[in-house]
Amino acid sequence: MRSPLDLLQESFSLALKTPAIIFTVIYIVIALLSILAVATIGAVIALAGIFVLALINNLTLNIVATIGALAVAAAIIVILDAVFKIIFYRGLHQVSKKGSHDFSEIRDTIIKRIGPLIVFNLVMLVLVLLLSAIIAVPLYFLLHKIGIAIAIVLIGAIVFLASPLFIIGVPLIVLENEGALTSLGITIRTGLANYLFNITSIALLAIVCFITVLISLIPLIGWAIAFLAAIFEGIYLIRIYEENRQRAYRA
């Protein structure tokens, strides 16, 4: 079994290799072009809609149209987020295993896994909101005693302590063929079985991200470091996922 430090060193090494850098550049270009295209189309539709609604001048219809537009925008954001995550994790997984990327395989993965990933993300969002509510409501009545700053620290600590249970969720959905709810169950069970390993890995990742944020403030060099850190983070999460699954199989 490998330690979090072993995975950290391995991930740094892979992040500096040419195939990973080339793939990430392509990924960023695809993401930027996709966002630009969607934003342009959305702006044109929004302007046309505003013009039509101004002509109709009906308050009820305006409210319904606004709510509908916000719902469509939210759906598009959710879909794009799922597509980008599949491209990123599948591509980096290919690079780490084969030394190159294959966009035909990535395309097939998007078609097969976008549905389960969207459902998984929505379920996770609901769980996070419920957890936040469970934490926030009692703290609301204690804020005058413990202070807002302490309340924020407590919420952050609870989220940090819960994160090892869900850290492999997205890579698992992208790289395996399980359904959303099945994947959630596997993620939680595997996270519990490897809790100390995962929380140590998360702590190391947080330290690296903090250092990266500081270095990113340096002109020119900072951008390059931030770019490499993004590659490292993706590979590191994939390595954490793989180690969790290997340990589960051994058990």
JSON list of C-alpha atoms in Angstrom, two decimals:
[
{"chain": "A", "resi": 1, "resn": "MET", "atom": "CA", "xyz": [0.00, 0.00, 0.00]},
{"chain": "A", "resi": 2, "resn": "ARG", "atom": "CA", "xyz": [1.20, 3.48, -0.86]},
{"chain": "A", "resi": 3, "resn": "SER", "atom": "CA", "xyz": [1.20, 6.41, 1.55]},
{"chain": "A", "resi": 4, "resn": "PRO", "atom": "CA", "xyz": [-0.23, 9.87, 0.82]},
{"chain": "A", "resi": 5, "resn": "LEU", "atom": "CA", "xyz": [3.33, 11.18, 0.45]},
{"chain": "A", "resi": 6, "resn": "ASP", "atom": "CA", "xyz": [4.10, 8.51, -2.15]},
{"chain": "A", "resi": 7, "resn": "LEU", "atom": "CA", "xyz": [1.03, 9.56, -4.14]},
{"chain": "A", "resi": 8, "resn": "LEU", "atom": "CA", "xyz": [1.99, 13.23, -3.72]},
{"chain": "A", "resi": 9, "resn": "GLN", "atom": "CA", "xyz": [5.45, 12.68, -5.18]},
{"chain": "A", "resi": 10, "resn": "GLU", "atom": "CA", "xyz": [4.11, 10.51, -7.99]},
{"chain": "A", "resi": 11, "resn": "SER", "atom": "CA", "xyz": [1.45, 13.07, -8.87]},
{"chain": "A", "resi": 12, "resn": "PHE", "atom": "CA", "xyz": [4.00, 15.90, -8.98]},
{"chain": "A", "resi": 13, "resn": "SER", "atom": "CA", "xyz": [6.17, 13.85, -11.29]},
{"chain": "A", "resi": 14, "resn": "LEU", "atom": "CA", "xyz": [3.30, 13.07, -13.67]},
{"chain": "A", "resi": 15, "resn": "ALA", "atom": "CA", "xyz": [2.06, 16.69, -13.62]},
{"chain": "A", "resi": 16, "resn": "LEU", "atom": "CA", "xyz": [5.42, 17.88, -14.97]},
{"chain": "A", "resi": 17, "resn": "LYS", "atom": "CA", "xyz": [5.42, 15.49, -17.93]},
{"chain": "A", "resi": 18, "resn": "THR", "atom": "CA", "xyz": [4.65, 16.75, -21.42]},
{"chain": "A", "resi": 19, "resn": "PRO", "atom": "CA", "xyz": [1.52, 14.59, -22.13]},
{"chain": "A", "resi": 20, "resn": "ALA", "atom": "CA", "xyz": [-0.22, 15.90, -19.00]},
{"chain": "A", "resi": 21, "resn": "ILE", "atom": "CA", "xyz": [0.65, 19.51, -19.83]},
{"chain": "A", "resi": 22, "resn": "ILE", "atom": "CA", "xyz": [-0.48, 19.16, -23.47]},
{"chain": "A", "resi": 23, "resn": "PHE", "atom": "CA", "xyz": [-3.78, 17.55, -22.46]},
{"chain": "A", "resi": 24, "resn": "THR", "atom": "CA", "xyz": [-4.50, 20.22, -19.84]},
{"chain": "A", "resi": 25, "resn": "VAL", "atom": "CA", "xyz": [-3.83, 23.01, -22.36]},
{"chain": "A", "resi": 26, "resn": "ILE", "atom": "CA", "xyz": [-6.28, 21.36, -24.79]},
{"chain": "A", "resi": 27, "resn": "TYR", "atom": "CA", "xyz": [-8.80, 20.92, -21.98]},
{"chain": "A", "resi": 28, "resn": "ILE", "atom": "CA", "xyz": [-8.58, 24.59, -20.97]},
{"chain": "A", "resi": 29, "resn": "VAL", "atom": "CA", "xyz": [-9.04, 25.69, -24.60]},
{"chain": "A", "resi": 30, "resn": "ILE", "atom": "CA", "xyz": [-12.09, 23.42, -24.97]},
{"chain": "A", "resi": 31, "resn": "ALA", "atom": "CA", "xyz": [-13.56, 24.72, -21.71]},
{"chain": "A", "resi": 32, "resn": "LEU", "atom": "CA", "xyz": [-13.01, 28.38, -22.61]},
{"chain": "A", "resi": 33, "resn": "LEU", "atom": "CA", "xyz": [-14.43, 27.98, -26.12]},
{"chain": "A", "resi": 34, "resn": "SER", "atom": "CA", "xyz": [-17.45, 26.08, -24.78]},
{"chain": "A", "resi": 35, "resn": "ILE", "atom": "CA", "xyz": [-18.16, 28.71, -22.14]},
{"chain": "A", "resi": 36, "resn": "LEU", "atom": "CA", "xyz": [-17.73, 31.51, -24.69]},
{"chain": "A", "resi": 37, "resn": "ALA", "atom": "CA", "xyz": [-20.09, 29.81, -27.16]},
{"chain": "A", "resi": 38, "resn": "VAL", "atom": "CA", "xyz": [-22.75, 29.14, -24.52]},
{"chain": "A", "resi": 39, "resn": "ALA", "atom": "CA", "xyz": [-22.43, 32.68, -23.13]},
{"chain": "A", "resi": 40, "resn": "THR", "atom": "CA", "xyz": [-22.79, 34.19, -26.61]},
{"chain": "A", "resi": 41, "resn": "ILE", "atom": "CA", "xyz": [-25.85, 32.11, -27.46]},
{"chain": "A", "resi": 42, "resn": "GLY", "atom": "CA", "xyz": [-27.33, 32.83, -24.04]},
{"chain": "A", "resi": 43, "resn": "ALA", "atom": "CA", "xyz": [-26.80, 36.58, -24.43]},
{"chain": "A", "resi": 44, "resn": "VAL", "atom": "CA", "xyz": [-28.50, 36.59, -27.85]},
{"chain": "A", "resi": 45, "resn": "ILE", "atom": "CA", "xyz": [-31.48, 34.61, -26.54]},
{"chain": "A", "resi": 46, "resn": "ALA", "atom": "CA", "xyz": [-31.69, 36.81, -23.42]},
{"chain": "A", "resi": 47, "resn": "LEU", "atom": "CA", "xyz": [-31.72, 40.02, -25.47]},
{"chain": "A", "resi": 48, "resn": "ALA", "atom": "CA", "xyz": [-34.38, 38.62, -27.80]},
{"chain": "A", "resi": 49, "resn": "GLY", "atom": "CA", "xyz": [-36.44, 37.48, -24.81]},
{"chain": "A", "resi": 50, "resn": "ILE", "atom": "CA", "xyz": [-36.18, 40.88, -23.11]},
{"chain": "A", "resi": 51, "resn": "PHE", "atom": "CA", "xyz": [-37.29, 42.58, -26.32]},
{"chain": "A", "resi": 52, "resn": "VAL", "atom": "CA", "xyz": [-40.31, 40.26, -26.71]},
{"chain": "A", "resi": 53, "resn": "LEU", "atom": "CA", "xyz": [-41.32, 40.58, -23.04]},
{"chain": "A", "resi": 54, "resn": "ALA", "atom": "CA", "xyz": [-41.04, 44.37, -23.26]},
{"chain": "A", "resi": 55, "resn": "LEU", "atom": "CA", "xyz": [-43.46, 44.32, -26.17]},
{"chain": "A", "resi": 56, "resn": "ILE", "atom": "CA", "xyz": [-45.91, 42.05, -24.35]},
{"chain": "A", "resi": 57, "resn": "ASN", "atom": "CA", "xyz": [-45.56, 44.02, -21.08]},
{"chain": "A", "resi": 58, "resn": "ASN", "atom": "CA", "xyz": [-47.19, 41.38, -18.85]},
{"chain": "A", "resi": 59, "resn": "LEU", "atom": "CA", "xyz": [-45.85, 41.19, -15.26]},
{"chain": "A", "resi": 60, "resn": "THR", "atom": "CA", "xyz": [-46.91, 37.57, -14.64]},
{"chain": "A", "resi": 61, "resn": "LEU", "atom": "CA", "xyz": [-45.41, 36.42, -17.91]},
{"chain": "A", "resi": 62, "resn": "ASN", "atom": "CA", "xyz": [-42.21, 38.33, -17.13]},
{"chain": "A", "resi": 63, "resn": "ILE", "atom": "CA", "xyz": [-41.87, 36.58, -13.76]},
{"chain": "A", "resi": 64, "resn": "VAL", "atom": "CA", "xyz": [-42.53, 33.14, -15.27]},
{"chain": "A", "resi": 65, "resn": "ALA", "atom": "CA", "xyz": [-40.07, 33.80, -18.11]},
{"chain": "A", "resi": 66, "resn": "THR", "atom": "CA", "xyz": [-37.39, 34.97, -15.66]},
{"chain": "A", "resi": 67, "resn": "ILE", "atom": "CA", "xyz": [-37.79, 31.89, -13.49]},
{"chain": "A", "resi": 68, "resn": "GLY", "atom": "CA", "xyz": [-37.72, 29.67, -16.59]},
{"chain": "A", "resi": 69, "resn": "ALA", "atom": "CA", "xyz": [-34.58, 31.40, -17.87]},
{"chain": "A", "resi": 70, "resn": "LEU", "atom": "CA", "xyz": [-32.84, 30.95, -14.52]},
{"chain": "A", "resi": 71, "resn": "ALA", "atom": "CA", "xyz": [-33.81, 27.25, -14.48]},
{"chain": "A", "resi": 72, "resn": "VAL", "atom": "CA", "xyz": [-32.45, 26.74, -18.00]},
{"chain": "A", "resi": 73, "resn": "ALA", "atom": "CA", "xyz": [-29.24, 28.59, -17.09]},
{"chain": "A", "resi": 74, "resn": "ALA", "atom": "CA", "xyz": [-28.81, 26.42, -13.98]},
{"chain": "A", "resi": 75, "resn": "ALA", "atom": "CA", "xyz": [-29.36, 23.24, -16.04]},
{"chain": "A", "resi": 76, "resn": "ILE", "atom": "CA", "xyz": [-26.77, 24.35, -18.60]},
{"chain": "A", "resi": 77, "resn": "ILE", "atom": "CA", "xyz": [-24.24, 25.09, -15.84]},
{"chain": "A", "resi": 78, "resn": "VAL", "atom": "CA", "xyz": [-24.84, 21.66, -14.27]},
{"chain": "A", "resi": 79, "resn": "ILE", "atom": "CA", "xyz": [-24.40, 19.91, -17.65]},
{"chain": "A", "resi": 80, "resn": "LEU", "atom": "CA", "xyz": [-21.25, 21.87, -18.55]},
{"chain": "A", "resi": 81, "resn": "ASP", "atom": "CA", "xyz": [-19.76, 21.18, -15.12]},
{"chain": "A", "resi": 82, "resn": "ALA", "atom": "CA", "xyz": [-20.35, 17.44, -15.58]},
{"chain": "A", "resi": 83, "resn": "VAL", "atom": "CA", "xyz": [-18.87, 17.47, -19.10]},
{"chain": "A", "resi": 84, "resn": "PHE", "atom": "CA", "xyz": [-15.77, 19.37, -17.98]},
{"chain": "A", "resi": 85, "resn": "LYS", "atom": "CA", "xyz": [-15.20, 17.02, -15.03]},
{"chain": "A", "resi": 86, "resn": "ILE", "atom": "CA", "xyz": [-15.48, 13.95, -17.26]},
{"chain": "A", "resi": 87, "resn": "ILE", "atom": "CA", "xyz": [-13.05, 15.39, -19.80]},
{"chain": "A", "resi": 88, "resn": "PHE", "atom": "CA", "xyz": [-10.59, 16.40, -17.08]},
{"chain": "A", "resi": 89, "resn": "TYR", "atom": "CA", "xyz": [-10.57, 13.21, -15.02]},
{"chain": "A", "resi": 90, "resn": "ARG", "atom": "CA", "xyz": [-10.84, 10.76, -17.91]},
{"chain": "A", "resi": 91, "resn": "GLY", "atom": "CA", "xyz": [-8.13, 12.58, -19.84]},
{"chain": "A", "resi": 92, "resn": "LEU", "atom": "CA", "xyz": [-5.71, 12.77, -16.92]},
{"chain": "A", "resi": 93, "resn": "HIS", "atom": "CA", "xyz": [-6.42, 9.13, -16.11]},
{"chain": "A", "resi": 94, "resn": "GLN", "atom": "CA", "xyz": [-5.51, 8.19, -19.69]},
{"chain": "A", "resi": 95, "resn": "VAL", "atom": "CA", "xyz": [-2.34, 10.27, -19.55]},
{"chain": "A", "resi": 96, "resn": "SER", "atom": "CA", "xyz": [-1.29, 8.77, -16.21]},
{"chain": "A", "resi": 97, "resn": "LYS", "atom": "CA", "xyz": [-1.90, 5.21, -17.46]},
{"chain": "A", "resi": 98, "resn": "LYS", "atom": "CA", "xyz": [-1.01, 5.33, -21.17]},
{"chain": "A", "resi": 99, "resn": "GLY", "atom": "CA", "xyz": [1.08, 8.48, -21.54]},
{"chain": "A", "resi": 100, "resn": "SER", "atom": "CA", "xyz": [-1.41, 9.97, -24.03]},
{"chain": "A", "resi": 101, "resn": "HIS", "atom": "CA", "xyz": [-5.05, 11.03, -24.30]},
{"chain": "A", "resi": 102, "resn": "ASP", "atom": "CA", "xyz": [-7.82, 9.61, -26.49]},
{"chain": "A", "resi": 103, "resn": "PHE", "atom": "CA", "xyz": [-10.72, 11.97, -27.17]},
{"chain": "A", "resi": 104, "resn": "SER", "atom": "CA", "xyz": [-12.86, 9.24, -28.74]},
{"chain": "A", "resi": 105, "resn": "GLU", "atom": "CA", "xyz": [-12.81, 7.39, -25.41]},
{"chain": "A", "resi": 106, "resn": "ILE", "atom": "CA", "xyz": [-13.48, 10.65, -23.58]},
{"chain": "A", "resi": 107, "resn": "ARG", "atom": "CA", "xyz": [-16.46, 11.30, -25.89]},
{"chain": "A", "resi": 108, "resn": "ASP", "atom": "CA", "xyz": [-17.87, 7.83, -25.17]},
{"chain": "A", "resi": 109, "resn": "THR", "atom": "CA", "xyz": [-17.39, 8.39, -21.45]},
{"chain": "A", "resi": 110, "resn": "ILE", "atom": "CA", "xyz": [-19.32, 11.68, -21.62]},
{"chain": "A", "resi": 111, "resn": "ILE", "atom": "CA", "xyz": [-22.23, 9.92, -23.34]},
{"chain": "A", "resi": 112, "resn": "LYS", "atom": "CA", "xyz": [-22.29, 7.06, -20.81]},
{"chain": "A", "resi": 113, "resn": "ARG", "atom": "CA", "xyz": [-21.46, 8.84, -17.56]},
{"chain": "A", "resi": 114, "resn": "ILE", "atom": "CA", "xyz": [-22.91, 12.35, -17.80]},
{"chain": "A", "resi": 115, "resn": "GLY", "atom": "CA", "xyz": [-26.31, 11.23, -16.47]},
{"chain": "A", "resi": 116, "resn": "PRO", "atom": "CA", "xyz": [-24.98, 9.40, -13.38]},
{"chain": "A", "resi": 117, "resn": "LEU", "atom": "CA", "xyz": [-22.52, 12.23, -12.68]},
{"chain": "A", "resi": 118, "resn": "ILE", "atom": "CA", "xyz": [-25.24, 14.89, -12.80]},
{"chain": "A", "resi": 119, "resn": "VAL", "atom": "CA", "xyz": [-27.45, 12.84, -10.45]},
{"chain": "A", "resi": 120, "resn": "PHE", "atom": "CA", "xyz": [-24.48, 12.21, -8.14]},
{"chain": "A", "resi": 121, "resn": "ASN", "atom": "CA", "xyz": [-23.62, 15.94, -8.04]},
{"chain": "A", "resi": 122, "resn": "LEU", "atom": "CA", "xyz": [-27.24, 16.87, -7.29]},
{"chain": "A", "resi": 123, "resn": "VAL", "atom": "CA", "xyz": [-27.47, 14.29, -4.50]},
{"chain": "A", "resi": 124, "resn": "MET", "atom": "CA", "xyz": [-24.19, 15.58, -3.06]},
{"chain": "A", "resi": 125, "resn": "LEU", "atom": "CA", "xyz": [-25.52, 19.15, -3.23]},
{"chain": "A", "resi": 126, "resn": "VAL", "atom": "CA", "xyz": [-28.63, 18.12, -1.30]},
{"chain": "A", "resi": 127, "resn": "LEU", "atom": "CA", "xyz": [-26.50, 16.31, 1.32]},
{"chain": "A", "resi": 128, "resn": "VAL", "atom": "CA", "xyz": [-24.24, 19.34, 1.72]},
{"chain": "A", "resi": 129, "resn": "LEU", "atom": "CA", "xyz": [-27.24, 21.65, 2.12]},
{"chain": "A", "resi": 130, "resn": "LEU", "atom": "CA", "xyz": [-28.80, 19.32, 4.68]},
{"chain": "A", "resi": 131, "resn": "LEU", "atom": "CA", "xyz": [-25.51, 19.02, 6.58]},
{"chain": "A", "resi": 132, "resn": "SER", "atom": "CA", "xyz": [-25.10, 22.80, 6.52]},
{"chain": "A", "resi": 133, "resn": "ALA", "atom": "CA", "xyz": [-28.67, 23.26, 7.78]},
{"chain": "A", "resi": 134, "resn": "ILE", "atom": "CA", "xyz": [-28.17, 20.72, 10.58]},
{"chain": "A", "resi": 135, "resn": "ILE", "atom": "CA", "xyz": [-25.02, 22.58, 11.61]},
{"chain": "A", "resi": 136, "resn": "ALA", "atom": "CA", "xyz": [-26.27, 26.11, 11.02]},
{"chain": "A", "resi": 137, "resn": "VAL", "atom": "CA", "xyz": [-29.62, 25.94, 12.85]},
{"chain": "A", "resi": 138, "resn": "PRO", "atom": "CA", "xyz": [-28.20, 25.02, 16.29]},
{"chain": "A", "resi": 139, "resn": "LEU", "atom": "CA", "xyz": [-25.34, 27.48, 15.78]},
{"chain": "A", "resi": 140, "resn": "TYR", "atom": "CA", "xyz": [-27.82, 30.21, 14.91]},
{"chain": "A", "resi": 141, "resn": "PHE", "atom": "CA", "xyz": [-29.08, 30.14, 18.50]},
{"chain": "A", "resi": 142, "resn": "LEU", "atom": "CA", "xyz": [-25.52, 30.09, 19.85]},
{"chain": "A", "resi": 143, "resn": "LEU", "atom": "CA", "xyz": [-24.02, 32.88, 17.74]},
{"chain": "A", "resi": 144, "resn": "HIS", "atom": "CA", "xyz": [-24.51, 35.47, 20.48]},
{"chain": "A", "resi": 145, "resn": "LYS", "atom": "CA", "xyz": [-22.47, 33.25, 22.80]},
{"chain": "A", "resi": 146, "resn": "ILE", "atom": "CA", "xyz": [-19.69, 31.84, 20.63]},
{"chain": "A", "resi": 147, "resn": "GLY", "atom": "CA", "xyz": [-19.39, 34.48, 17.90]},
{"chain": "A", "resi": 148, "resn": "ILE", "atom": "CA", "xyz": [-19.67, 34.24, 14.14]},
{"chain": "A", "resi": 149, "resn": "ALA", "atom": "CA", "xyz": [-15.96, 33.57, 13.61]},
{"chain": "A", "resi": 150, "resn": "ILE", "atom": "CA", "xyz": [-16.03, 30.50, 15.87]},
{"chain": "A", "resi": 151, "resn": "ALA", "atom": "CA", "xyz": [-19.20, 29.28, 14.16]},
{"chain": "A", "resi": 152, "resn": "ILE", "atom": "CA", "xyz": [-17.52, 29.50, 10.76]},
{"chain": "A", "resi": 153, "resn": "VAL", "atom": "CA", "xyz": [-14.51, 27.60, 12.09]},
{"chain": "A", "resi": 154, "resn": "LEU", "atom": "CA", "xyz": [-16.77, 24.88, 13.48]},
{"chain": "A", "resi": 155, "resn": "ILE", "atom": "CA", "xyz": [-18.65, 24.50, 10.19]},
{"chain": "A", "resi": 156, "resn": "GLY", "atom": "CA", "xyz": [-15.34, 24.36, 8.30]},
{"chain": "A", "resi": 157, "resn": "ALA", "atom": "CA", "xyz": [-13.99, 21.74, 10.70]},
{"chain": "A", "resi": 158, "resn": "ILE", "atom": "CA", "xyz": [-17.08, 19.54, 10.31]},
{"chain": "A", "resi": 159, "resn": "VAL", "atom": "CA", "xyz": [-16.96, 19.81, 6.52]},
{"chain": "A", "resi": 160, "resn": "PHE", "atom": "CA", "xyz": [-13.23, 18.95, 6.62]},
{"chain": "A", "resi": 161, "resn": "LEU", "atom": "CA", "xyz": [-13.87, 15.91, 8.81]},
{"chain": "A", "resi": 162, "resn": "ALA", "atom": "CA", "xyz": [-16.66, 14.73, 6.49]},
{"chain": "A", "resi": 163, "resn": "SER", "atom": "CA", "xyz": [-14.69, 15.26, 3.24]},
{"chain": "A", "resi": 164, "resn": "PRO", "atom": "CA", "xyz": [-12.76, 11.92, 3.42]},
{"chain": "A", "resi": 165, "resn": "LEU", "atom": "CA", "xyz": [-16.08, 10.11, 2.94]},
{"chain": "A", "resi": 166, "resn": "PHE", "atom": "CA", "xyz": [-16.71, 11.76, -0.45]},
{"chain": "A", "resi": 167, "resn": "ILE", "atom": "CA", "xyz": [-13.29, 12.57, -1.91]},
{"chain": "A", "resi": 168, "resn": "ILE", "atom": "CA", "xyz": [-13.27, 9.74, -4.46]},
{"chain": "A", "resi": 169, "resn": "GLY", "atom": "CA", "xyz": [-16.87, 10.32, -5.59]},
{"chain": "A", "resi": 170, "resn": "VAL", "atom": "CA", "xyz": [-16.34, 12.15, -8.90]},
{"chain": "A", "resi": 171, "resn": "PRO", "atom": "CA", "xyz": [-13.38, 10.03, -10.11]},
{"chain": "A", "resi": 172, "resn": "LEU", "atom": "CA", "xyz": [-15.34, 6.88, -9.21]},
{"chain": "A", "resi": 173, "resn": "ILE", "atom": "CA", "xyz": [-18.39, 8.01, -11.21]},
{"chain": "A", "resi": 174, "resn": "VAL", "atom": "CA", "xyz": [-16.25, 9.00, -14.21]},
{"chain": "A", "resi": 175, "resn": "LEU", "atom": "CA", "xyz": [-13.96, 5.96, -14.26]},
{"chain": "A", "resi": 176, "resn": "GLU", "atom": "CA", "xyz": [-16.38, 3.18, -13.29]},
{"chain": "A", "resi": 177, "resn": "ASN", "atom": "CA", "xyz": [-19.76, 2.05, -14.60]},
{"chain": "A", "resi": 178, "resn": "GLU", "atom": "CA", "xyz": [-21.84, 2.16, -11.43]},
{"chain": "A", "resi": 179, "resn": "GLY", "atom": "CA", "xyz": [-25.03, 4.16, -11.02]},
{"chain": "A", "resi": 180, "resn": "ALA", "atom": "CA", "xyz": [-25.15, 7.41, -9.09]},
{"chain": "A", "resi": 181, "resn": "LEU", "atom": "CA", "xyz": [-26.63, 6.07, -5.84]},
{"chain": "A", "resi": 182, "resn": "THR", "atom": "CA", "xyz": [-24.52, 2.90, -5.96]},
{"chain": "A", "resi": 183, "resn": "SER", "atom": "CA", "xyz": [-21.42, 5.05, -6.45]},
{"chain": "A", "resi": 184, "resn": "LEU", "atom": "CA", "xyz": [-22.42, 7.20, -3.49]},
{"chain": "A", "resi": 185, "resn": "GLY", "atom": "CA", "xyz": [-22.69, 4.11, -1.31]},
{"chain": "A", "resi": 186, "resn": "ILE", "atom": "CA", "xyz": [-19.30, 2.82, -2.52]},
{"chain": "A", "resi": 187, "resn": "THR", "atom": "CA", "xyz": [-17.76, 6.24, -1.94]},
{"chain": "A", "resi": 188, "resn": "ILE", "atom": "CA", "xyz": [-18.97, 6.47, 1.65]},
{"chain": "A", "resi": 189, "resn": "ARG", "atom": "CA", "xyz": [-18.06, 2.87, 2.54]},
{"chain": "A", "resi": 190, "resn": "THR", "atom": "CA", "xyz": [-14.62, 3.18, 0.96]},
{"chain": "A", "resi": 191, "resn": "GLY", "atom": "CA", "xyz": [-14.09, 6.56, 2.60]},
{"chain": "A", "resi": 192, "resn": "LEU", "atom": "CA", "xyz": [-14.91, 5.13, 6.02]},
{"chain": "A", "resi": 193, "resn": "ALA", "atom": "CA", "xyz": [-12.54, 2.19, 5.49]},
{"chain": "A", "resi": 194, "resn": "ASN", "atom": "CA", "xyz": [-9.70, 4.53, 4.45]},
{"chain": "A", "resi": 195, "resn": "TYR", "atom": "CA", "xyz": [-10.58, 7.51, 6.61]},
{"chain": "A", "resi": 196, "resn": "LEU", "atom": "CA", "xyz": [-7.11, 8.23, 8.04]},
{"chain": "A", "resi": 197, "resn": "PHE", "atom": "CA", "xyz": [-5.47, 7.81, 4.64]},
{"chain": "A", "resi": 198, "resn": "ASN", "atom": "CA", "xyz": [-7.99, 10.14, 3.01]},
{"chain": "A", "resi": 199, "resn": "ILE", "atom": "CA", "xyz": [-7.91, 12.86, 5.63]},
{"chain": "A", "resi": 200, "resn": "THR", "atom": "CA", "xyz": [-4.11, 12.87, 5.53]},
{"chain": "A", "resi": 201, "resn": "SER", "atom": "CA", "xyz": [-4.24, 13.14, 1.73]},
{"chain": "A", "resi": 202, "resn": "ILE", "atom": "CA", "xyz": [-6.72, 16.02, 1.96]},
{"chain": "A", "resi": 203, "resn": "ALA", "atom": "CA", "xyz": [-4.53, 17.82, 4.50]},
{"chain": "A", "resi": 204, "resn": "LEU", "atom": "CA", "xyz": [-1.50, 17.49, 2.20]},
{"chain": "A", "resi": 205, "resn": "LEU", "atom": "CA", "xyz": [-3.57, 18.72, -0.75]},
{"chain": "A", "resi": 206, "resn": "ALA", "atom": "CA", "xyz": [-4.76, 21.72, 1.29]},
{"chain": "A", "resi": 207, "resn": "ILE", "atom": "CA", "xyz": [-1.16, 22.61, 2.17]},
{"chain": "A", "resi": 208, "resn": "VAL", "atom": "CA", "xyz": [-0.08, 22.39, -1.47]},
{"chain": "A", "resi": 209, "resn": "CYS", "atom": "CA", "xyz": [-3.05, 24.50, -2.58]},
{"chain": "A", "resi": 210, "resn": "PHE", "atom": "CA", "xyz": [-2.28, 27.14, 0.08]},
{"chain": "A", "resi": 211, "resn": "ILE", "atom": "CA", "xyz": [1.36, 27.34, -1.04]},
{"chain": "A", "resi": 212, "resn": "THR", "atom": "CA", "xyz": [0.22, 27.51, -4.67]},
{"chain": "A", "resi": 213, "resn": "VAL", "atom": "CA", "xyz": [-2.12, 30.41, -3.92]},
{"chain": "A", "resi": 214, "resn": "LEU", "atom": "CA", "xyz": [0.74, 32.33, -2.35]},
{"chain": "A", "resi": 215, "resn": "ILE", "atom": "CA", "xyz": [3.10, 31.63, -5.26]},
{"chain": "A", "resi": 216, "resn": "SER", "atom": "CA", "xyz": [0.40, 32.46, -7.82]},
{"chain": "A", "resi": 217, "resn": "LEU", "atom": "CA", "xyz": [0.58, 36.08, -6.64]},
{"chain": "A", "resi": 218, "resn": "ILE", "atom": "CA", "xyz": [4.01, 36.34, -8.29]},
{"chain": "A", "resi": 219, "resn": "PRO", "atom": "CA", "xyz": [3.62, 37.73, -11.85]},
{"chain": "A", "resi": 220, "resn": "LEU", "atom": "CA", "xyz": [4.20, 35.27, -14.75]},
{"chain": "A", "resi": 221, "resn": "ILE", "atom": "CA", "xyz": [5.74, 32.57, -12.56]},
{"chain": "A", "resi": 222, "resn": "GLY", "atom": "CA", "xyz": [2.57, 32.42, -10.49]},
{"chain": "A", "resi": 223, "resn": "TRP", "atom": "CA", "xyz": [0.37, 31.62, -13.49]},
{"chain": "A", "resi": 224, "resn": "ALA", "atom": "CA", "xyz": [2.68, 28.77, -14.54]},
{"chain": "A", "resi": 225, "resn": "ILE", "atom": "CA", "xyz": [2.71, 27.33, -11.02]},
{"chain": "A", "resi": 226, "resn": "ALA", "atom": "CA", "xyz": [-1.08, 27.59, -10.75]},
{"chain": "A", "resi": 227, "resn": "PHE", "atom": "CA", "xyz": [-1.42, 25.77, -14.10]},
{"chain": "A", "resi": 228, "resn": "LEU", "atom": "CA", "xyz": [0.85, 22.93, -12.96]},
{"chain": "A", "resi": 229, "resn": "ALA", "atom": "CA", "xyz": [-0.95, 22.80, -9.61]},
{"chain": "A", "resi": 230, "resn": "ALA", "atom": "CA", "xyz": [-4.27, 22.23, -11.40]},
{"chain": "A", "resi": 231, "resn": "ILE", "atom": "CA", "xyz": [-2.76, 19.25, -13.24]},
{"chain": "A", "resi": 232, "resn": "PHE", "atom": "CA", "xyz": [-1.26, 17.94, -10.01]},
{"chain": "A", "resi": 233, "resn": "GLU", "atom": "CA", "xyz": [-4.56, 18.23, -8.14]},
{"chain": "A", "resi": 234, "resn": "GLY", "atom": "CA", "xyz": [-6.43, 16.24, -10.79]},
{"chain": "A", "resi": 235, "resn": "ILE", "atom": "CA", "xyz": [-3.81, 13.48, -10.91]},
{"chain": "A", "resi": 236, "resn": "TYR", "atom": "CA", "xyz": [-3.53, 13.40, -7.12]},
{"chain": "A", "resi": 237, "resn": "LEU", "atom": "CA", "xyz": [-7.30, 12.91, -6.70]},
{"chain": "A", "resi": 238, "resn": "ILE", "atom": "CA", "xyz": [-7.19, 10.11, -9.27]},
{"chain": "A", "resi": 239, "resn": "ARG", "atom": "CA", "xyz": [-4.33, 8.46, -7.38]},
{"chain": "A", "resi": 240, "resn": "ILE", "atom": "CA", "xyz": [-6.27, 8.77, -4.10]},
{"chain": "A", "resi": 241, "resn": "TYR", "atom": "CA", "xyz": [-9.27, 7.14, -5.81]},
{"chain": "A", "resi": 242, "resn": "GLU", "atom": "CA", "xyz": [-7.12, 4.30, -7.19]},
{"chain": "A", "resi": 243, "resn": "GLU", "atom": "CA", "xyz": [-5.48, 3.65, -3.83]},
{"chain": "A", "resi": 244, "resn": "ASN", "atom": "CA", "xyz": [-8.87, 3.59, -2.09]},
{"chain": "A", "resi": 245, "resn": "ARG", "atom": "CA", "xyz": [-10.23, 1.08, -4.58]},
{"chain": "A", "resi": 246, "resn": "GLN", "atom": "CA", "xyz": [-7.13, -1.13, -4.38]},
{"chain": "A", "resi": 247, "resn": "ARG", "atom": "CA", "xyz": [-7.35, -1.19, -0.60]},
{"chain": "A", "resi": 248, "resn": "ALA", "atom": "CA", "xyz": [-11.06, -2.07, -0.85]},
{"chain": "A", "resi": 249, "resn": "TYR", "atom": "CA", "xyz": [-10.28, -4.96, -3.20]},
{"chain": "A", "resi": 250, "resn": "ARG", "atom": "CA", "xyz": [-7.55, -6.25, -0.88]},
{"chain": "A", "resi": 251, "resn": "ALA", "atom": "CA", "xyz": [-9.95, -6.10, 2.05]}
]
